[in-house]
Amino acid sequence: MKDFFPILKSLKKQKIAPILLTLQVAITFMVLVNTAYMIGERSKKMQRPTGLDEANTFYIVTNFLSEPHQVIAEQNDILRQIRGVEGVVGATALPSLSLVGWGRYTDFYLEPNGNSVGFGGYLSSDEHALKTLDLEMIAGEWFVPSDILETDKEGTFLPSQVVVTQALAQKIYPDNWRDIVGTTLYFNGAPHHVKGVIKTLQNAWQFWSAVDATVLAGVNEAQPASPSHIAVRTQPGRLEEVMNNTVETLLKTPGRKIEKMSTMREVRQKAYKEDLATSKILTAIGVGLAIITALGIFGQARYNVSRRTQQIGTRRALGANKWDIVRFFMVENAVVSSIGVVIGLLGAIILNNQFVELLSINPVPLSYLLAGTVVIFILGQLAVIYPATRASRVSPAIATRGA
Amino acid sequence: MLIMKNLAKVFYADRIKTQALHPFDLQVEQGEFVSIIGSSGSGKTTFLNIAGLLEEHSEGVYLLGGQDVTTMKDKQKSAFRNEKIGFVFQSFNLIPELNLYDNVDMPLRYRKFTAAERDKRIMQALEQVGLAGRKHHYPNQLSGGQQQRVAIARAIAGSPAMILADEPTGNLDSKMAQGIMTLLKDINAQGTSIIMVTHDNEQAAQANRIIQIKDGHLSELKTLEKAIA
Ligand SMILES: Nc1ncnc2c1ncn2[C@@H]1O[C@H](COP(=O)(O)OP(=O)(O)OP(=O)(O)O)[C@@H](O)[C@H]1O
Ligand SMILES: [Mg+2]
């Protein structure tokens, strides 16, 4: 760092240009760190597991053909047909599914007329859901066939056997979530017996704070007024084949219609479409600003090289070798970057504190600030390499002959 | 300390060949004061640049301090210039953003001196040129003569074996010029060789030796009368 102090002094003497560049670096740093953080948080959110074996799961919606009082039987028949398709691991009917955007939610109570102890999403299914939705029991027990109620009405109002996700259990029993097993949960005016706890099962809305708080009731529901929604899990890698064969099998019944069919991959893509778009915009902003700043540094360095040709030649004549000249510009850039980052850090912290209070978001973690510092440094050094090498090629003879 | 044999320089620019220096022999001993005279475009600066390792010669042999300069890489040449040669330019070439102290310090920073050693050398050099009291001033706060004194301080601070000066008084009036000449003669008296390009015959006459360049041909003059003739 033998050039450090002279460089600092000479920057101080030049004033305006270095100050502007420093501010640009500071602003870039702030924006970069904040957009990176926002993108990071989004991608974390987008990577939360639904609990399902998403790569090998799809859902299918079909119409009912029979009389209203026979729809349950018809749905069971459809399910039997699907389970008979080669490559199917499990199939189960549900009135709603992870991330689909439609479904039911409810408040939970520990006493019939007490205060709400939490809220979450409601799903219902039969004992086949364990395999079909790839659920992991972590406490208590899974449904036995005799637990399952059948109804052609909305099942939420029936007193039922339920399992809950760990996230919901933790909400209701923060100290020991296992305590929920065996208790009675009241919702929609009915008591429900909690049989067990499953690790993960997201409900219908990814943007909802309670997306991981799900109750799964042992109710096989089929309502005449609405079509049958069925989730199907296939053996690994056989998704497409099974989807085709399922459709073929179901359509053997005259009048059967496939109203909708969608893979869980598509469901996830649709659910996070906006987040993905926002992330792309944020990335574009971050990258764009970084490029502008890199160009700014590049331009400033190039201008400095041509403006200081005489000085560079003099330095060369008086003993600086080529590498000394390259290093001079690199160190100069590092000084500008450092000051910029320090200002940017202060700015980011102040801005962030405001945001944290105003919008109740989490402060940007230290790791992002550190990564931002590294990125700005590398960016600056890369931008300055070319002008610096050009400077190093200035002939020392410039000193006597003039530029 | 400086031996040139059959040395010549050719420039090629825009497919035009310029024989800036025709083959010549020259030897300069330690402690000599040599002045170079000649009309504009005759090759004086070219000679000085080659002598000072700022430019490469095209033909012949150049031994500097016993070393063949054609074998030296950029790094060695830079170090050699830094340690063994002091440069004084017609337009001073001080760095405007640095004060006098830092200007004199600049070449010293490329050497492995301690801060204390550098400080001692800077102050000694500034004292020798009579500007120690203005070390915090910037070049644009000085007269031309004073700026050239700072440049001389910068040239001698590293204790070079030789000082190369290209028209050091070219931008100064005669009174200031004589001050610079006196300073250079003092430095020479302390053992440092000096090669100085000048337009001024009176100044040239103050050297031990006078070399005239005419259209790239070097010749040594026994007396100044010949130069004027
Ligand atoms: N880089 C170059 N390319 C081509 N020709 C050059 C180059 N440098 C110098 N010359 C030519 O070499 C010759 C000698 O130039 P030089 O600068 O040595 O002259 P000089 O004696 O120092 O002149 P002055 O008194 O005007 O400074 C001139 O004809 C000049 O045009
Ligand atoms: Mg010249």
XYZ file of C-alpha atoms and ligand atoms in Angstrom:
664
model
C 0.000 0.000 0.000
C 2.897 2.337 -0.608
C 0.744 4.536 -2.859
C -2.092 4.760 -0.364
C -1.480 8.109 1.320
C -0.388 10.025 -1.793
C -3.499 8.689 -3.564
C -5.729 9.759 -0.720
C -4.185 13.236 -0.785
C -4.496 13.541 -4.536
C -8.172 12.431 -4.433
C -8.760 15.064 -1.783
C -7.233 17.653 -4.096
C -9.363 16.587 -7.089
C -12.603 16.816 -5.081
C -15.662 16.712 -7.356
C -15.039 13.746 -9.644
C -13.946 11.341 -6.892
C -16.802 12.517 -4.655
C -19.375 11.810 -7.366
C -17.868 8.437 -8.067
C -17.799 7.631 -4.371
C -21.465 8.531 -4.025
C -22.322 6.406 -7.031
C -20.499 3.491 -5.449
C -22.342 4.123 -2.183
C -25.758 4.175 -3.841
C -24.961 1.100 -5.904
C -23.855 -0.673 -2.777
C -27.086 0.198 -0.960
C -29.335 -0.796 -3.843
C -27.322 -3.917 -4.584
C -27.428 -5.136 -1.007
C -31.127 -4.416 -0.625
C -32.209 -5.950 -3.930
C -30.005 -8.988 -3.286
C -31.616 -9.341 0.111
C -35.124 -9.027 -1.323
C -34.320 -11.561 -4.033
C -32.789 -13.854 -1.442
C -35.850 -13.660 0.805
C -38.121 -14.314 -2.177
C -36.170 -17.289 -3.361
C -36.159 -18.652 0.204
C -39.934 -18.247 0.212
C -40.235 -19.904 -3.188
C -38.178 -22.846 -2.034
C -40.348 -23.701 0.992
C -41.514 -27.303 0.619
C -45.206 -28.066 0.260
C -44.532 -31.473 1.803
C -45.668 -33.197 -1.388
C -43.549 -35.252 -3.761
C -44.032 -32.447 -6.276
C -42.029 -33.943 -9.127
C -44.320 -36.954 -9.255
C -47.710 -35.541 -8.281
C -50.585 -34.078 -10.267
C -54.205 -33.294 -9.653
C -57.204 -33.967 -11.835
C -60.738 -32.559 -11.759
C -63.652 -34.606 -13.105
C -67.422 -34.225 -13.224
C -69.985 -36.363 -11.375
C -72.469 -38.294 -13.495
C -74.679 -39.859 -10.814
C -77.567 -38.671 -8.633
C -76.643 -36.335 -5.763
C -76.930 -39.016 -3.082
C -74.585 -41.305 -5.034
C -71.655 -38.967 -5.642
C -69.626 -40.416 -2.743
C -69.898 -43.857 -4.228
C -69.021 -42.500 -7.655
C -65.954 -40.694 -6.301
C -64.788 -43.876 -4.561
C -65.197 -45.655 -7.850
C -63.146 -43.033 -9.698
C -60.436 -43.316 -7.051
C -60.416 -47.111 -7.417
C -60.001 -46.746 -11.164
C -57.104 -44.336 -10.779
C -55.385 -46.503 -8.159
C -55.577 -49.330 -10.657
C -53.520 -47.450 -13.237
C -50.001 -48.877 -13.587
C -47.428 -46.633 -11.869
C -49.798 -44.912 -9.420
C -48.444 -44.742 -5.852
C -51.596 -43.222 -4.375
C -54.708 -41.229 -5.167
C -56.961 -39.295 -2.834
C -59.798 -36.775 -3.121
C -59.343 -33.355 -1.525
C -61.427 -30.163 -1.630
C -58.224 -28.128 -1.828
C -54.478 -28.643 -2.270
C -51.163 -26.942 -1.538
C -50.573 -23.674 -3.458
C -53.636 -24.020 -5.704
C -55.093 -20.756 -4.489
C -58.555 -22.088 -3.621
C -59.632 -23.779 -0.412
C -60.858 -23.266 3.113
C -59.425 -21.683 6.194
C -60.560 -21.514 9.768
C -59.875 -20.196 13.290
C -58.957 -22.706 15.976
C -60.217 -22.831 19.593
C -59.274 -25.005 22.543
C -62.702 -24.486 24.161
C -66.097 -24.247 22.463
C -66.580 -20.579 23.419
C -62.997 -19.578 24.146
C -60.607 -17.258 22.315
C -59.040 -18.172 19.016
C -55.623 -19.771 19.481
C -54.633 -19.530 15.842
C -55.770 -19.837 12.275
C -54.790 -21.978 9.344
C -55.830 -23.818 6.201
C -58.261 -26.736 6.084
C -57.796 -29.818 3.934
C -59.675 -33.086 4.159
C -58.976 -36.510 2.790
C -58.942 -40.203 3.575
C -56.259 -42.620 4.814
C -54.703 -42.720 1.311
C -53.443 -39.163 1.779
C -50.409 -40.390 3.756
C -48.849 -42.010 0.689
C -50.366 -39.714 -1.906
C -49.245 -36.466 -0.302
C -45.970 -38.020 0.904
C -46.737 -37.019 4.499
C -44.329 -37.665 7.355
C -45.841 -38.472 10.741
C -43.741 -37.007 13.531
C -46.075 -37.540 16.493
C -49.244 -39.466 17.297
C -50.884 -41.683 14.727
C -52.227 -41.635 11.199
C -55.872 -42.340 10.336
C -57.200 -45.890 10.233
C -59.962 -46.529 7.672
C -62.637 -46.473 10.401
C -61.649 -42.872 11.289
C -62.759 -41.587 7.888
C -66.191 -39.971 7.605
C -68.001 -39.755 4.319
C -70.174 -36.803 3.415
C -71.789 -35.116 0.444
C -71.863 -31.802 2.370
C -69.070 -29.460 3.422
C -67.002 -31.614 5.786
C -65.617 -28.852 7.978
C -68.776 -28.836 10.098
C -68.477 -32.511 11.030
C -66.785 -33.556 14.269
C -63.831 -35.472 12.842
C -60.450 -37.041 13.447
C -57.669 -34.681 12.318
C -53.910 -34.443 11.997
C -52.179 -31.068 12.086
C -48.870 -29.793 10.738
C -46.007 -29.141 13.116
C -46.274 -25.436 12.281
C -49.887 -25.361 13.471
C -49.103 -27.450 16.553
C -46.311 -25.016 17.458
C -48.678 -22.081 17.123
C -51.154 -23.591 19.509
C -48.651 -25.231 21.875
C -45.534 -23.080 21.580
C -43.801 -24.755 24.536
C -44.252 -28.348 23.495
C -46.031 -28.895 20.217
C -46.376 -32.632 20.875
C -48.902 -31.785 23.595
C -51.472 -31.235 20.858
C -51.779 -34.978 20.223
C -54.950 -36.282 21.885
C -56.479 -32.866 22.490
C -59.733 -31.548 21.052
C -59.622 -28.641 18.605
C -62.806 -26.651 18.035
C -63.455 -25.076 14.659
C -66.474 -24.360 12.528
C -68.599 -25.126 15.571
C -67.513 -28.713 15.916
C -65.008 -30.573 18.126
C -62.181 -32.386 16.341
C -59.870 -34.978 17.862
C -56.181 -34.482 17.068
C -54.688 -37.886 16.258
C -51.242 -36.881 15.180
C -48.769 -34.342 13.824
C -47.323 -34.303 10.295
C -44.067 -32.558 9.406
C -45.135 -30.397 6.466
C -48.244 -29.795 4.403
C -48.773 -26.363 2.922
C -52.305 -25.143 2.347
C -53.691 -23.250 -0.616
C -52.103 -19.776 -0.384
C -48.340 -19.296 -0.619
C -48.573 -15.573 0.234
C -50.451 -16.252 3.476
C -48.587 -16.088 6.772
C -50.354 -19.327 7.814
C -49.490 -21.286 4.658
C -47.686 -23.900 6.752
C -50.394 -24.100 9.443
C -52.684 -26.794 8.085
C -55.258 -29.115 9.546
C -56.019 -32.293 7.586
C -59.355 -33.855 8.520
C -60.259 -37.493 7.976
C -63.273 -36.691 5.857
C -63.951 -38.119 2.422
C -66.072 -35.401 0.888
C -67.863 -35.259 -2.451
C -70.375 -32.504 -3.101
C -72.839 -32.902 -5.964
C -72.612 -29.228 -6.891
C -68.882 -29.244 -7.467
C -66.597 -31.593 -9.402
C -64.250 -34.081 -7.822
C -60.706 -32.957 -7.094
C -58.222 -35.773 -6.922
C -54.501 -35.735 -6.199
C -52.406 -38.522 -7.712
C -48.825 -39.494 -6.916
C -46.880 -41.629 -9.353
C -43.733 -43.686 -9.201
C -40.634 -41.567 -9.845
C -40.291 -40.495 -13.474
C -43.648 -41.864 -14.615
C -45.716 -38.714 -14.180
C -46.497 -38.057 -17.823
C -47.217 -41.668 -18.670
C -49.533 -42.065 -15.655
C -51.352 -38.822 -16.471
C -52.091 -40.066 -19.995
C -53.182 -43.489 -18.804
C -55.363 -42.006 -16.053
C -57.206 -39.856 -18.564
C -57.608 -42.808 -20.892
C -58.943 -45.009 -18.078
C -61.421 -42.406 -16.803
C -62.726 -41.537 -20.258
C -63.791 -45.122 -20.771
C -66.883 -44.135 -18.758
C -69.366 -42.482 -21.136
C -70.085 -38.850 -20.177
C -66.931 -38.533 -18.000
C -65.147 -35.250 -18.538
C -61.683 -34.150 -17.442
C -62.330 -30.561 -16.431
C -58.799 -29.813 -15.435
C -55.460 -31.477 -14.951
C -52.261 -29.940 -13.686
C -48.901 -31.113 -12.382
C -47.701 -29.820 -9.015
C -44.774 -28.261 -10.866
C -47.240 -26.133 -12.831
C -49.156 -25.327 -9.663
C -45.963 -24.074 -8.032
C -44.974 -22.035 -11.083
C -48.370 -20.374 -11.200
C -48.418 -19.710 -7.475
C -45.050 -17.966 -7.566
C -45.424 -16.264 -10.928
C -45.488 -12.772 -9.457
C -42.658 -13.435 -7.069
C -40.577 -14.737 -9.923
C -41.386 -11.686 -12.034
C -40.522 -9.353 -9.153
C -37.252 -11.172 -8.597
C -36.428 -10.767 -12.244
C -37.125 -7.039 -12.114
C -35.048 -6.696 -8.953
C -32.217 -8.645 -10.561
C -32.410 -6.393 -13.609
C -32.251 -3.300 -11.399
C -29.304 -4.642 -9.414
C -27.376 -5.817 -12.446
C -28.227 -2.669 -14.410
C -27.020 -0.395 -11.657
C -23.896 -2.476 -11.173
C -23.138 -2.186 -14.875
C -23.726 1.568 -14.858
C -21.401 1.956 -11.902
C -18.780 -0.291 -13.473
C -19.002 1.854 -16.605
C -18.709 4.960 -14.464
C -15.586 3.639 -12.796
C -14.251 2.519 -16.164
C -14.944 5.900 -17.769
C -13.493 7.857 -14.878
C -10.362 5.706 -14.888
C -9.970 6.055 -18.634
C -10.421 9.786 -18.427
C -7.861 9.907 -15.641
C -5.409 7.904 -17.691
C -5.633 10.210 -20.691
C -5.649 13.325 -18.527
C -2.629 12.106 -16.598
C -0.576 10.713 -19.471
C 2.195 13.190 -18.763
C 2.148 12.334 -15.072
C 2.176 8.599 -15.782
C 5.133 9.069 -18.135
C 6.916 11.064 -15.452
C 6.290 8.363 -12.867
C 7.586 5.765 -15.310
C 10.689 7.857 -16.023
C 11.341 8.324 -12.328
C 11.236 4.613 -11.601
C 7.711 3.221 -11.583
C 7.569 -0.058 -13.461
C 4.473 -1.182 -15.372
C 3.045 -3.059 -12.433
C 3.533 0.005 -10.198
C 1.331 1.965 -12.600
C -1.358 -0.738 -12.733
C -1.308 -0.930 -8.968
C -1.612 2.839 -8.664
C -4.963 2.781 -10.454
C -6.126 -0.342 -8.659
C -5.346 1.157 -5.271
C -6.961 4.428 -6.282
C -10.107 2.512 -7.206
C -9.940 0.510 -3.980
C -9.788 3.758 -1.999
C -12.847 5.133 -3.829
C -14.665 1.801 -3.364
C -13.820 1.679 0.347
C -15.107 5.169 1.016
C -18.174 4.426 -1.105
C -18.861 1.212 0.762
C -18.488 2.897 4.147
C -20.963 5.619 3.135
C -23.184 2.950 1.579
C -23.041 0.875 4.749
C -24.100 3.822 6.885
C -26.836 4.658 4.381
C -28.016 1.062 4.221
C -28.170 0.801 7.998
C -30.069 4.079 8.376
C -32.455 3.271 5.505
C -32.927 -0.200 6.800
C -33.787 0.939 10.308
C -36.453 3.193 8.775
C -37.815 0.338 6.665
C -37.747 -2.074 9.580
C -39.876 0.304 11.610
C -42.139 1.470 8.783
C -42.742 -1.793 6.956
C -41.854 -4.209 9.748
C -39.415 -6.147 7.604
C -36.306 -7.891 8.818
C -33.040 -5.956 8.752
C -30.534 -6.906 6.049
C -28.233 -9.486 7.607
C -24.498 -8.922 7.930
C -23.723 -11.608 5.347
C -25.407 -9.530 2.633
C -23.462 -6.426 3.633
C -20.207 -8.384 3.513
C -21.074 -9.995 0.184
C -22.052 -6.551 -1.171
C -18.691 -5.156 -0.102
C -16.849 -7.971 -1.873
C -18.951 -7.554 -5.024
C -18.369 -3.793 -5.168
C -14.641 -4.292 -4.723
C -14.386 -6.931 -7.419
C -16.593 -4.879 -9.721
C -14.416 -1.797 -9.253
C -11.172 -3.664 -9.720
C -12.454 -5.387 -12.858
C -13.649 -2.087 -14.288
C -10.294 -0.466 -13.699
C -8.069 -3.248 -15.071
C -8.293 -2.193 -18.709
C -7.615 1.540 -18.194
C -4.855 0.620 -15.746
C -3.126 -1.656 -18.261
C -3.415 1.067 -20.842
C -1.814 3.438 -18.402
C 1.020 0.990 -17.835
C 1.750 1.074 -21.568
C 2.373 4.816 -21.544
C 5.959 5.276 -22.657
C 8.347 6.855 -20.154
C 9.631 8.941 -23.064
C 6.410 10.967 -22.716
C 8.164 12.655 -19.813
C 10.632 14.433 -22.110
C 8.594 14.671 -25.282
C 5.246 15.670 -23.891
C 1.929 13.961 -24.541
C 30.145 4.690 -16.285
C 28.414 5.205 -19.637
C 29.813 3.547 -22.753
C 28.160 3.742 -26.163
C 29.606 1.932 -29.184
C 28.232 2.289 -32.715
C 24.995 3.373 -31.173
C 22.246 4.508 -33.547
C 18.557 5.256 -33.421
C 15.980 4.956 -36.171
C 12.314 5.912 -35.808
C 9.652 4.428 -37.998
C 6.436 6.396 -38.026
C 3.759 6.236 -40.734
C 6.177 4.223 -42.924
C 8.674 7.077 -42.770
C 12.130 6.171 -41.530
C 13.918 8.849 -39.532
C 17.570 8.312 -38.697
C 17.466 10.329 -35.476
C 20.995 9.329 -34.465
C 23.727 8.054 -36.765
C 26.190 5.497 -35.351
C 28.548 7.074 -32.826
C 30.882 6.178 -29.953
C 30.792 7.930 -26.620
C 32.141 7.390 -23.142
C 31.235 9.450 -20.070
C 33.106 9.016 -16.781
C 31.740 9.359 -13.309
C 31.711 12.977 -12.187
C 31.786 14.586 -15.627
C 29.512 17.456 -16.637
C 28.605 17.066 -20.298
C 26.491 19.489 -22.215
C 24.694 18.655 -25.433
C 23.994 21.338 -27.981
C 22.408 21.344 -31.372
C 19.577 22.856 -33.290
C 15.978 21.857 -32.947
C 15.207 18.378 -34.215
C 18.880 17.374 -34.321
C 18.435 14.432 -31.928
C 19.330 15.823 -28.487
C 16.279 14.512 -26.667
C 16.578 11.198 -28.473
C 20.138 10.850 -27.206
C 19.132 11.764 -23.678
C 16.174 9.362 -23.670
C 18.377 6.509 -24.771
C 21.008 7.413 -22.196
C 18.307 7.507 -19.524
C 16.652 4.198 -20.541
C 13.428 5.968 -21.524
C 13.790 4.799 -25.109
C 15.592 1.888 -26.721
C 18.419 2.290 -29.203
C 18.180 0.575 -32.592
C 21.764 -0.515 -33.144
C 25.053 -0.728 -31.312
C 25.983 -1.385 -27.725
C 25.137 0.615 -24.647
C 26.785 -0.279 -21.359
C 25.504 1.584 -18.332
C 27.330 1.044 -15.053
C 28.985 -1.964 -16.704
C 25.653 -3.518 -17.687
C 24.426 -4.114 -21.242
C 21.048 -2.382 -21.267
C 19.615 -4.557 -24.067
C 19.500 -7.446 -21.612
C 17.472 -5.462 -19.062
C 13.737 -6.022 -18.654
C 11.271 -3.194 -17.929
C 11.386 -3.896 -14.224
C 15.184 -3.677 -14.073
C 15.284 -0.574 -16.240
C 12.683 1.102 -14.029
C 14.662 0.225 -10.928
C 17.867 1.434 -12.558
C 16.287 4.771 -13.511
C 14.878 5.079 -10.041
C 18.121 4.388 -8.189
C 20.910 5.548 -10.486
C 19.475 8.328 -12.633
C 17.909 11.651 -11.751
C 15.797 13.402 -14.384
C 15.194 17.111 -14.827
C 12.714 18.146 -17.525
C 12.191 21.369 -19.404
C 8.615 21.706 -18.132
C 9.433 20.453 -14.605
C 6.841 17.635 -14.649
C 5.847 18.038 -11.020
C 2.625 16.334 -9.969
C 0.101 19.112 -9.434
C -2.029 17.228 -6.890
C 0.905 16.636 -4.564
C 2.694 19.187 -2.405
C 6.452 19.702 -2.688
C 7.253 17.209 0.023
C 5.163 14.474 -1.622
C 6.534 15.342 -5.051
C 10.084 14.747 -3.862
C 8.847 11.646 -2.059
C 7.272 10.156 -5.191
C 10.300 8.349 -6.688
C 11.552 7.396 -3.228
C 8.354 5.455 -2.615
C 9.319 3.012 -5.341
C 12.318 2.026 -3.226
C 12.639 0.060 -0.048
C 13.454 3.050 2.143
C 12.008 3.370 5.633
C 9.728 6.348 6.249
C 12.424 7.975 8.378
C 15.058 7.493 5.670
C 12.732 9.015 3.072
C 11.935 11.951 5.312
C 15.644 12.625 5.876
C 16.372 12.518 2.135
C 13.370 14.700 1.209
C 14.287 17.379 3.727
C 17.971 17.322 2.758
C 17.125 17.670 -0.927
C 14.619 20.463 -0.325
C 17.161 22.268 1.843
C 19.821 21.984 -0.828
C 17.517 23.734 -3.326
C 16.439 26.251 -0.689
C 12.749 25.328 -0.509
C 12.495 23.323 2.702
C 10.328 26.029 4.199
C 7.665 25.553 1.535
C 7.320 21.812 1.639
C 3.547 22.028 2.158
C 3.035 24.253 -0.870
C 1.702 22.972 -4.142
C 3.552 23.361 -7.478
C 1.109 25.991 -8.763
C 2.038 28.209 -5.821
C 5.646 28.488 -7.029
C 7.490 30.388 -9.756
C 8.960 28.436 -12.661
C 12.472 28.683 -11.236
C 11.257 27.392 -7.897
C 9.386 24.542 -9.542
C 12.548 23.515 -11.362
C 14.392 23.577 -8.044
C 11.819 21.179 -6.631
C 12.314 18.961 -9.675
C 16.061 19.021 -9.017
C 15.432 18.162 -5.364
C 13.322 15.245 -6.601
C 16.167 14.186 -8.908
C 18.889 14.235 -6.245
C 16.919 12.875 -3.271
C 17.628 9.292 -4.363
C 21.409 9.970 -4.609
C 21.713 9.085 -8.309
C 25.035 8.492 -10.029
C 23.960 10.677 -12.933
C 21.517 13.461 -13.667
C 20.004 13.850 -17.120
C 18.544 17.272 -17.812
C 16.704 18.173 -21.013
C 16.803 21.944 -21.397
C 16.301 22.499 -17.662
C 16.346 26.254 -18.111
C 14.367 26.340 -21.342
C 11.288 27.775 -19.666
C 13.113 30.191 -17.347
C 14.452 33.714 -17.644
C 18.232 34.175 -17.592
C 18.474 35.119 -13.920
C 16.542 32.091 -12.784
C 18.432 30.008 -15.327
C 21.783 30.973 -13.821
C 20.474 29.917 -10.388
C 19.633 26.497 -11.753
C 23.062 26.264 -13.421
C 24.783 27.072 -10.154
C 22.733 24.424 -8.423
C 23.603 21.808 -11.039
C 27.306 22.685 -10.817
C 27.156 22.309 -7.029
C 25.602 18.887 -7.426
C 28.236 17.952 -9.989
C 30.949 19.120 -7.624
C 29.682 16.539 -5.142
C 30.450 13.755 -7.649
C 27.223 13.293 -9.576
C 27.667 13.094 -13.367
C 25.484 15.471 -15.320
C 24.416 15.348 -18.943
C 22.500 18.455 -19.889
C 20.842 19.446 -23.141
C 20.803 23.176 -23.707
C 20.220 25.785 -26.364
C 22.324 28.278 -24.542
C 25.999 28.372 -25.552
C 27.030 30.246 -22.431
C 25.541 27.520 -20.304
C 27.100 24.834 -22.467
C 30.469 26.434 -21.954
C 30.195 25.925 -18.192
C 30.457 22.109 -18.659
C 33.655 19.990 -18.804
C 32.712 18.620 -22.194
C 30.528 19.827 -25.027
C 28.911 17.491 -27.507
C 27.252 18.850 -30.573
C 24.583 16.995 -32.511
C 23.978 17.982 -36.125
C 21.252 16.114 -37.979
C 21.829 13.063 -35.841
C 25.645 13.174 -36.039
C 27.454 13.496 -32.735
C 30.770 15.273 -32.442
C 32.752 16.426 -29.451
C 33.835 20.070 -29.457
C 37.223 21.068 -28.036
C 36.129 24.648 -27.590
C 32.888 26.510 -27.863
C 34.185 28.653 -30.732
C 33.787 25.685 -33.032
C 30.178 25.300 -32.061
C 29.420 28.863 -32.829
C 31.351 28.750 -36.086
N 8.596 8.962 -31.537
C 9.130 9.439 -32.682
N 8.760 8.927 -33.873
C 9.276 9.375 -35.017
N 10.185 10.328 -35.088
C 10.633 10.876 -33.940
C 10.100 10.460 -32.672
N 10.708 11.187 -31.718
C 11.546 12.013 -32.352
N 11.516 11.837 -33.676
C 12.314 12.534 -34.682
O 13.678 12.376 -34.339
C 14.399 13.556 -34.632
C 15.116 14.053 -33.379
O 14.186 14.476 -32.416
P 14.604 15.018 -30.996
O 13.377 15.187 -30.189
O 15.643 14.164 -30.441
O 15.188 16.437 -31.328
P 15.753 17.568 -30.352
O 17.131 17.793 -30.741
O 15.494 17.201 -28.949
O 14.864 18.819 -30.758
P 14.352 20.045 -29.855
O 15.517 20.948 -29.649
O 13.313 20.670 -30.702
O 13.831 19.460 -28.603
C 13.364 14.561 -35.148
O 13.428 14.549 -36.554
C 12.054 14.021 -34.667
O 11.028 14.362 -35.539
Mg 14.321 18.007 -27.387
